[in-house]
Short mmCIF file of C-alpha atoms and ligand atoms in Angstrom, two decimals:
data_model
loop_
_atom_site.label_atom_id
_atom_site.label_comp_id
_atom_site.label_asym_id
_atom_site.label_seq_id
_atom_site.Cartn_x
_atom_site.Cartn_y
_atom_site.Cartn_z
CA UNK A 1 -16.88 10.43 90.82
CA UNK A 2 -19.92 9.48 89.31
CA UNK A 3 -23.04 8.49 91.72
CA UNK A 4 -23.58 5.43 91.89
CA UNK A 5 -26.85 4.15 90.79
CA UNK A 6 -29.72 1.63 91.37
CA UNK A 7 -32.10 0.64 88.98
CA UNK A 8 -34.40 3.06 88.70
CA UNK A 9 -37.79 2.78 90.21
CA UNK A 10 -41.20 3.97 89.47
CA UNK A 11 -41.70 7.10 92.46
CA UNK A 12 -45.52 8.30 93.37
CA UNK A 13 -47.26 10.48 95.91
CA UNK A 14 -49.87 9.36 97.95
CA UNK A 15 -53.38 10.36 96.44
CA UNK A 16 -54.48 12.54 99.42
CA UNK A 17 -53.40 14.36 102.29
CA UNK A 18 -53.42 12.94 105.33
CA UNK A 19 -55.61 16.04 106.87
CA UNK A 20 -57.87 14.80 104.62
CA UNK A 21 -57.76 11.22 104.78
CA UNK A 22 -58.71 11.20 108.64
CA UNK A 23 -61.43 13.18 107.93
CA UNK A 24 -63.14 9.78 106.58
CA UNK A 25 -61.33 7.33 107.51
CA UNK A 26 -61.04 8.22 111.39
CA UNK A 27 -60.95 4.40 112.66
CA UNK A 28 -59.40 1.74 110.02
CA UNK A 29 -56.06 3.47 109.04
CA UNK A 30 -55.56 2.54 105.41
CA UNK A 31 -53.08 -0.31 104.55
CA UNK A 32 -50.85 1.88 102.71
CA UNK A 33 -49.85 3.79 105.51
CA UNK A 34 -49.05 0.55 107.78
CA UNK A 35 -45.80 -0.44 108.33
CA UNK A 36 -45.51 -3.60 108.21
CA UNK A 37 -42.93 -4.35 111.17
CA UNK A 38 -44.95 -2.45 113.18
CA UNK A 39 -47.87 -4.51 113.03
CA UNK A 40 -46.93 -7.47 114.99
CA UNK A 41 -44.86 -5.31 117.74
CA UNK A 42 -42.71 -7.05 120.07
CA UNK A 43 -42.74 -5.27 123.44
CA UNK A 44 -41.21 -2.63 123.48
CA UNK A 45 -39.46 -1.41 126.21
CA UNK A 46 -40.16 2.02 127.42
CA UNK A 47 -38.17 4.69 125.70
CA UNK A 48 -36.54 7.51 127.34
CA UNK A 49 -35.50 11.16 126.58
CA UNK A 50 -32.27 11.64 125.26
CA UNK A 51 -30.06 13.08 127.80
CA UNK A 52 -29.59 17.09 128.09
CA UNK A 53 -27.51 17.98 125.42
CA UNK A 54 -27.98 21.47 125.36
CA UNK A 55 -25.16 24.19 123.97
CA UNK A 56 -25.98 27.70 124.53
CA UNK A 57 -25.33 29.80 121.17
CA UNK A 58 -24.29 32.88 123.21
CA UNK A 59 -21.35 31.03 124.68
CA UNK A 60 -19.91 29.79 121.52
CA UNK A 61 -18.81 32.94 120.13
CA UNK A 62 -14.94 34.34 120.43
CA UNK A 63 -15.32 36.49 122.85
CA UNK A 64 -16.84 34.09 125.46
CA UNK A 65 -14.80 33.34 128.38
CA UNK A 66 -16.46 30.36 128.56
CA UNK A 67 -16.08 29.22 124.59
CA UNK A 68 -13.47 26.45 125.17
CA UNK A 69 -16.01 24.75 127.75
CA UNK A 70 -19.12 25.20 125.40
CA UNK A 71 -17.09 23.74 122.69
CA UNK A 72 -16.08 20.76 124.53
CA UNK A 73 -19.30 20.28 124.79
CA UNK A 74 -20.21 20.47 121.51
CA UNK A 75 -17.94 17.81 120.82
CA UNK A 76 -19.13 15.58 123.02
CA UNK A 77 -22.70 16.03 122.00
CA UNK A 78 -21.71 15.50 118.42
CA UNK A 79 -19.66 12.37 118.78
CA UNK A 80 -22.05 10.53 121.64
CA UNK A 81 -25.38 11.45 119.58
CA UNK A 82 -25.54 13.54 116.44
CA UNK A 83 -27.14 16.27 117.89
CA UNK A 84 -27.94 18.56 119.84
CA UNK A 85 -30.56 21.44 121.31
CA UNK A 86 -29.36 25.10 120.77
CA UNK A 87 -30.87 27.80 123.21
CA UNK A 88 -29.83 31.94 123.27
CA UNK A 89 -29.70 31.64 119.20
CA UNK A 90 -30.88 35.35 119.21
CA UNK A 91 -34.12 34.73 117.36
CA UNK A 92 -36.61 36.15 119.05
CA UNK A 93 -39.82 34.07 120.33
CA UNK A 94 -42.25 36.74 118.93
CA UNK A 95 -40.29 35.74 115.36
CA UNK A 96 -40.74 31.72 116.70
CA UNK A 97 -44.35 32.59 117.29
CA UNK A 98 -45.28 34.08 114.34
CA UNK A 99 -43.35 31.36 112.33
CA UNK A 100 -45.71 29.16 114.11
CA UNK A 101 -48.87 31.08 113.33
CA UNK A 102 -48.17 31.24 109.22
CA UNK A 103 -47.37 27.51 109.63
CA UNK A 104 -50.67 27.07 111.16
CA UNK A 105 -52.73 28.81 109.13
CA UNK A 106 -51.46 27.10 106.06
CA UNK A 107 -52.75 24.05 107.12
CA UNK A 108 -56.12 25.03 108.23
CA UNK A 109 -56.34 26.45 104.65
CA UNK A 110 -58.88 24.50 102.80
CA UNK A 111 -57.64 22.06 100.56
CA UNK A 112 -58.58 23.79 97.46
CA UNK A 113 -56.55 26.45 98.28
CA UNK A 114 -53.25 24.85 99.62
CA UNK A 115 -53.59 22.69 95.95
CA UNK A 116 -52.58 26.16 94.16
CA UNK A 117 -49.07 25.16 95.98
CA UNK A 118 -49.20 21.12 95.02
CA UNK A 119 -45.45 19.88 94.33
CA UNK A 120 -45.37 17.46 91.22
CA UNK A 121 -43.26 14.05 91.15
CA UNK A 122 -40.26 15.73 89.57
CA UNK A 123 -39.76 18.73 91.85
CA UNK A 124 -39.39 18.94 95.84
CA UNK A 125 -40.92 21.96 96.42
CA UNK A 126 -44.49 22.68 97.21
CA UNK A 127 -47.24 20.86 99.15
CA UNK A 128 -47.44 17.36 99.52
CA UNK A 129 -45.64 14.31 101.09
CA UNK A 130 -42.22 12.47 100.15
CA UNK A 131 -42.54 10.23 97.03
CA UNK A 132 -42.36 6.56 97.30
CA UNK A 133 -41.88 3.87 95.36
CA UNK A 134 -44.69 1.53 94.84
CA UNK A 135 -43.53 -1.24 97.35
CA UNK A 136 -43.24 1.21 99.93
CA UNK A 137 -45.30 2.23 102.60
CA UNK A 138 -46.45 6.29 102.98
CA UNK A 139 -45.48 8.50 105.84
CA UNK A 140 -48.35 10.12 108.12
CA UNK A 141 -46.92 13.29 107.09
CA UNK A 142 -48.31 16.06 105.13
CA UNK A 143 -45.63 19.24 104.18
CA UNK A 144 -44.78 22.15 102.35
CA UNK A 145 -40.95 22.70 101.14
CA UNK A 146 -39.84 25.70 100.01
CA UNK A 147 -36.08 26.88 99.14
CA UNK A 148 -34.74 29.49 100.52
CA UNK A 149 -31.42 30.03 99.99
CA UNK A 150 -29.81 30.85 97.70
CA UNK A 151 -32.04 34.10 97.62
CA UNK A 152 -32.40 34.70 94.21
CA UNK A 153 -33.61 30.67 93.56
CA UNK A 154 -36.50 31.21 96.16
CA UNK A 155 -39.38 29.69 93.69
CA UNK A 156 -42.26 32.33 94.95
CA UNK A 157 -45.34 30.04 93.09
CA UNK A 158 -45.20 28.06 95.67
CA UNK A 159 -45.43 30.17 98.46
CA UNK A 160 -48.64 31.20 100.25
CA UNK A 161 -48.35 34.51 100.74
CA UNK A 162 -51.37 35.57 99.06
CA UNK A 163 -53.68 33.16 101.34
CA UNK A 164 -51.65 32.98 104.47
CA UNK A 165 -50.64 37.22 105.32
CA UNK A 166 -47.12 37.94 106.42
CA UNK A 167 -46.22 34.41 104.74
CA UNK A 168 -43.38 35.81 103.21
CA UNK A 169 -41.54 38.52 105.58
CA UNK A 170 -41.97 35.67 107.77
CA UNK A 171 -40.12 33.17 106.41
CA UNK A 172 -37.80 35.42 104.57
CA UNK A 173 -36.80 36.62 108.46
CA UNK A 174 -36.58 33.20 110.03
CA UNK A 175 -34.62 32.00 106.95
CA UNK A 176 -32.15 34.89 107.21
CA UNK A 177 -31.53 34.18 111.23
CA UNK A 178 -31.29 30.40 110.03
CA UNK A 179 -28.20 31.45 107.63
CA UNK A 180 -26.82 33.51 110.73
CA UNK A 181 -26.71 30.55 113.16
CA UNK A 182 -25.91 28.04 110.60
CA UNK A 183 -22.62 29.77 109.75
CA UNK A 184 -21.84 30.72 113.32
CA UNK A 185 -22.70 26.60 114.15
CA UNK A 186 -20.40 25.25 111.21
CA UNK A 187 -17.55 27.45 112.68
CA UNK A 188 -18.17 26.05 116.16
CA UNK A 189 -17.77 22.37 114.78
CA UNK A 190 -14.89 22.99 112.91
CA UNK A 191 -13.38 24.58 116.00
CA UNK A 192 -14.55 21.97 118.77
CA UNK A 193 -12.71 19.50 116.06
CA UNK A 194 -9.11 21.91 116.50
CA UNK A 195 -9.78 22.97 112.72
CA UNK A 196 -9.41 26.10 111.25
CA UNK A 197 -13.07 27.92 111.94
CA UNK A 198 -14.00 28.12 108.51
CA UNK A 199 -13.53 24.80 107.30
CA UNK A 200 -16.78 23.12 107.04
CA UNK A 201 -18.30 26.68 105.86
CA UNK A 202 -16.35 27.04 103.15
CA UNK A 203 -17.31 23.99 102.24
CA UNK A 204 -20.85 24.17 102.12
CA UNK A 205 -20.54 27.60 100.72
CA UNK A 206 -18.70 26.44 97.76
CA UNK A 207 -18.62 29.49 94.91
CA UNK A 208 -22.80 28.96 94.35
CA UNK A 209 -23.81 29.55 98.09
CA UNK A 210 -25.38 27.41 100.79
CA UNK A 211 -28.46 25.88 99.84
CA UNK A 212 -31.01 25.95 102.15
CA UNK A 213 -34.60 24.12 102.36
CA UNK A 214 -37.30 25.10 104.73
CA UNK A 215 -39.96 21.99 105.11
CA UNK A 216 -43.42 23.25 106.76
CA UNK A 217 -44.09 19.19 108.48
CA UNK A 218 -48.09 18.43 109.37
CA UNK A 219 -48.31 15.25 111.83
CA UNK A 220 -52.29 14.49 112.21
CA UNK A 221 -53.23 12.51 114.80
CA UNK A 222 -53.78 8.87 114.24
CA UNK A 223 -56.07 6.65 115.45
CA UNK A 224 -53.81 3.74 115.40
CA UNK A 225 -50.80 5.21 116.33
CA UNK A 226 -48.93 2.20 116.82
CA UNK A 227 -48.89 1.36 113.46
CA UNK A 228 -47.91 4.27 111.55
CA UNK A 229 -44.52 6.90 111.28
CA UNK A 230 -44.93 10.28 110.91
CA UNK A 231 -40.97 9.93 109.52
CA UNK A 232 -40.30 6.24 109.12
CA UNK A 233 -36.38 6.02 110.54
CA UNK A 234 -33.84 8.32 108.29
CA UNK A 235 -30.55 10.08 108.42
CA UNK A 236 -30.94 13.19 106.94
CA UNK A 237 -29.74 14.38 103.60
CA UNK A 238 -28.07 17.95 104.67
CA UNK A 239 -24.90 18.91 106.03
CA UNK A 240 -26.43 20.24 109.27
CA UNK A 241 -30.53 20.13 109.59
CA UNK A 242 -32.38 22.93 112.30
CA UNK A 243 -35.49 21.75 113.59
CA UNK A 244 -38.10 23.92 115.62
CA UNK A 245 -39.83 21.58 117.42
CA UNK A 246 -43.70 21.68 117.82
CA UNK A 247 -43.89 23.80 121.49
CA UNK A 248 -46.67 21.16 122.99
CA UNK A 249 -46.99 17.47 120.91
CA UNK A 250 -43.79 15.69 121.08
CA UNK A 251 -42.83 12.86 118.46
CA UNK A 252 -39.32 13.27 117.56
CA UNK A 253 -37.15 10.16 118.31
CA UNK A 254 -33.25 9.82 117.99
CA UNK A 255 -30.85 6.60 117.78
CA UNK A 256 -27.89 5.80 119.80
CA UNK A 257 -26.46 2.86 120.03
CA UNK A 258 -29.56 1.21 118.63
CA UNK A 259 -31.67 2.42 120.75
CA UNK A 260 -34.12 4.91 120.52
CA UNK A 261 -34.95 7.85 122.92
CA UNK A 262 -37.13 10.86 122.76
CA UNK A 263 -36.21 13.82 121.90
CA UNK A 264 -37.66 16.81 124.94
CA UNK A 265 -39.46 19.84 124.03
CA UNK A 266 -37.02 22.78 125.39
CA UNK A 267 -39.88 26.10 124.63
CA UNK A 268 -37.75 28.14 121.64
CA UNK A 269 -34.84 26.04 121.31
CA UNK A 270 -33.38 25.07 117.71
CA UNK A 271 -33.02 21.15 117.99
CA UNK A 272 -30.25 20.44 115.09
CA UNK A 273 -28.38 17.28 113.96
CA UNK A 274 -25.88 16.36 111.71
CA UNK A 275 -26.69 14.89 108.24
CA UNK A 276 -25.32 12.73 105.82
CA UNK A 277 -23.54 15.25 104.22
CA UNK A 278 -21.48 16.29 107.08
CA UNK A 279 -20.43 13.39 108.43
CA UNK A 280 -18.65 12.50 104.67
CA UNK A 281 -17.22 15.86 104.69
CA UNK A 282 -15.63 15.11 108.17
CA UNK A 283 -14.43 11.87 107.31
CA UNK A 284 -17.18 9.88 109.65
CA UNK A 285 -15.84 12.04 112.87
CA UNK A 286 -19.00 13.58 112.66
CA UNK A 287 -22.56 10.81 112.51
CA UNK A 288 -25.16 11.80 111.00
CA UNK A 289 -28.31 11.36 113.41
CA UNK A 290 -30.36 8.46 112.56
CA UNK A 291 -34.36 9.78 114.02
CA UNK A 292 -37.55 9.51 113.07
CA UNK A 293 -41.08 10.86 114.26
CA UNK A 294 -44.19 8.56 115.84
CA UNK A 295 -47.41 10.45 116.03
CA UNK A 296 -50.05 11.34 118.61
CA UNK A 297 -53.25 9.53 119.02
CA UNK A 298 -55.40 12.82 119.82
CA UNK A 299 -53.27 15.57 118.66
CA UNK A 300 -51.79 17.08 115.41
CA UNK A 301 -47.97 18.43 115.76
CA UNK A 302 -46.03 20.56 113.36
CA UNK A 303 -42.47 21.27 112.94
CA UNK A 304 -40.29 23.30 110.79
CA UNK A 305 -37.23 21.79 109.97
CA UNK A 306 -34.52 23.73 107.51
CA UNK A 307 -32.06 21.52 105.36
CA UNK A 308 -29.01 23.26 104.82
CA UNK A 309 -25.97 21.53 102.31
CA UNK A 310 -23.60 22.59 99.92
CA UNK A 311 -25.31 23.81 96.52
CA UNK A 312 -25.77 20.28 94.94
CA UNK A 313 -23.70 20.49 92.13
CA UNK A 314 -20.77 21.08 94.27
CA UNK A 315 -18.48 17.91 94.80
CA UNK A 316 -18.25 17.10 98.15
CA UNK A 317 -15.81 14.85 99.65
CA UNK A 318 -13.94 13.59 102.85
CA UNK A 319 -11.81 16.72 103.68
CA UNK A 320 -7.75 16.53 103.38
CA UNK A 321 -7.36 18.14 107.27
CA UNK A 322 -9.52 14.99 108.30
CA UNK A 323 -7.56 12.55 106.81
CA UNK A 324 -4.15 10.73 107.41
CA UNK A 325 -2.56 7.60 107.95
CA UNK A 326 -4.53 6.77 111.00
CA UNK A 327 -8.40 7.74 109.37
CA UNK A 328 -7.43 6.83 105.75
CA UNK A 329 -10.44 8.49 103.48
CA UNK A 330 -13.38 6.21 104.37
CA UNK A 331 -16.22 7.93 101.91
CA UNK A 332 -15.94 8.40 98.57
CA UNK A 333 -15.91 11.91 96.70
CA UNK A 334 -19.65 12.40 95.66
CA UNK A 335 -21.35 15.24 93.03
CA UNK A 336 -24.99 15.37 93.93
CA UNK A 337 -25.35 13.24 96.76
CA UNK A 338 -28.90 14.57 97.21
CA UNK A 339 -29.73 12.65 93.96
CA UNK A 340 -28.11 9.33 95.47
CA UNK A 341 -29.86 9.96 98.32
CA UNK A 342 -33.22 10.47 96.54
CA UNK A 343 -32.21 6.99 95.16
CA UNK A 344 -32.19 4.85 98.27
CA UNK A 345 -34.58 6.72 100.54
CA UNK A 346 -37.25 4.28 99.59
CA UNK A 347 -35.14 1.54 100.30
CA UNK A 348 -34.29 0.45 103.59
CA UNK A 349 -30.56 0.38 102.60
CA UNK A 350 -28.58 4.32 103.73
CA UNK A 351 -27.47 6.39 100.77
CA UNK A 352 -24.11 6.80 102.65
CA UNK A 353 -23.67 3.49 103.37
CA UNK A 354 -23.26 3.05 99.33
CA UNK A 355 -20.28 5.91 99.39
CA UNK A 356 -18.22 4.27 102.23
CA UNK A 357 -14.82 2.60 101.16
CA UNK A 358 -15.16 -0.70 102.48
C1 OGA B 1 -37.29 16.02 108.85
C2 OGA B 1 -37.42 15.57 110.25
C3 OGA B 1 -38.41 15.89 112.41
C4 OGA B 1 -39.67 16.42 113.02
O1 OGA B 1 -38.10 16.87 108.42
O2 OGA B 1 -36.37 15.51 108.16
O3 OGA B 1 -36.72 14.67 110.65
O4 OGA B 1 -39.74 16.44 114.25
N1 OGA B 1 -38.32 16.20 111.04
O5 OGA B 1 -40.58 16.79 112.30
NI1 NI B 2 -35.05 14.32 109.32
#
């Protein structure tokens, strides 16, 4: 099917990074950034952490007696909120660390130097923010988004391996233990849902290979934090995202039930949800996590998040297994959904609300 499509709109980039915006502008946080239902705030009530919803990796695999249990689990997790935290996922926190260290020094580059990297309007990888269209509001978010998978489209111009040392073993190590527990996670879903264990895999392996995006994210602090998002509200675009969470600042926030609740730090755990992608693969058993990420008046806070879907010219589609008389197919078959997405993400209207089958 072909995507559907809005108009299109004009997309651009905000004209500076927010590391350097505060630098001036430390009190009156400019009106671009605002958003504007957060100005007048009704009261909000106070917002709690998510429960625990943790699955331990080590449990998951065949040969643990105590699989079935951790699967249920899984399940559960999946269908109450989206997502989950993953601990024992074998990397090790001296590989977490120094993730965290090249991540750092990146930012404290000077801005001269992390320009050499600068991502243009037409292309998602490199430094700089999310594009918006003109109507819309910015994010108090600065990043840098490289691919890495597959392996031989890694686009090495916009990596900063000659400023930042050890840049690239790095992230070529973390992104090969990311490939390991994403194919070891998509098995566990498929099995916690009584499917055959490759079934979502396959999927996003398609004949071209998973497709995997690393995205550095800088939060700075904000004066005003009240009235800004570091990630206004979103689902994601992926089949399954894996987040490492900053290890002191927290900011992420997750829906349920229209509600929002924060998400804990766990020290080295792999917080991952479910994306848009998945959830129209499994035929809306699976939701894809609706979160977003408020910012700290005093402190900055990164995180490292790594988008993993199906190579984007692969059609993707409500799978046959996941559909019968009972679930008729409720999403549409879709080639490039990332594009679609890319579409509506300025909007306040979902991307996969435009591929359900009323
Ligand atoms: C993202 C995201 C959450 C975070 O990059 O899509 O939701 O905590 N990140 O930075
Ligand atoms: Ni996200």
């Amino acid at each position: 099917m072909a995507a559907p499509s809005l108009p299109p709109k004009k997309l651009e980039l905000p004209p500076k990074p927010v590391q350097e915006l505060i630098k001036t502008e430390r009190k009156q946080v400019p009106e671009r950034y605002i958003q504007q239902h957060l100005k007048n705030p009704v009261d909000q009530p106070e917002i709690n952490y998510m429960d625990s919803s943790i699955i331990d990796f080590s449990l998951l695999s065949n040969s643990s007696p105590r699989q079935r249990e951790e699967l249920q689990k899984l399940r559960n997790n999946l269908s109450s909120w989206g997502c989950f935290q993953l601990i024992n996922h074998g990397c090790s926190s001296s590989l977490l660390h120094r993730l965290r260290e090249v991540h750092k020094e990146f930012f404290a580059l000077p801005l001269e130097m992390k320009k050499k990297y600068s991502r243009t309007l037409d292309w998602i990888e490199g430094y700089g923010s999310d594009t918006v269209t003109e109507d819309q509001s910015y994010n108090w978010n600065d990043r840098l988004q490289l691919k890495v998978y597959p392996v031989e489209q890694k686009n090495f111009k916009f990596w900063p391996e000659e400023d930042v040392q050890n840049f690239r073993e790095t992230l070529n190590e973390y992104a090969k233990n990311m490939r390991r527990v994403l194919e070891i996670i998509l098995k566990a879903i498929a099995k916690s849902l009584s499917l055959e264990e490759t079934t979502f895999y396959r999927e996003c392996e398609g004949e071209q290979g998973i497709y995997m995006l690393a995205r550095f994210n800088y939060y700075p602090p904000c004066s005003s934090p009240d009235l800004v998002f570091g990630l206004k509200p979103h689902s994601d675009v992926s089949a399954i995202t894996i987040l490492l969470q900053d290890n002191e600042v927290e900011g992420l926030q997750v829906q349920k039930d229209d509600q929002w609740f924060k998400v804990p730090i766990i020290p080295d755990a792999l917080f991952i949800n479910i994306g848009d992608q998945l959830e129209i693969m499994s035929n809306g058993i699976l939701k894809s996590a609706m979160h977003k990420v408020v910012i700290d008046k005093d402190r900055e806070r990164m995180s490292m998040a790594v988008a993993c879907s199906p190579h984007p010219e692969k059609e993707i589609g409500p799978l046959g297994e996941l559909i019968d008389q009972e679930r008729p197919q409720s999403y549409k078959n879709v080639k490039n959904y990332v594009r679609v997405y890319l579409q509506y993400s300025p909007t306040a209207e979902r991307a996969i609300n435009a591929m359900k089958i009323k």
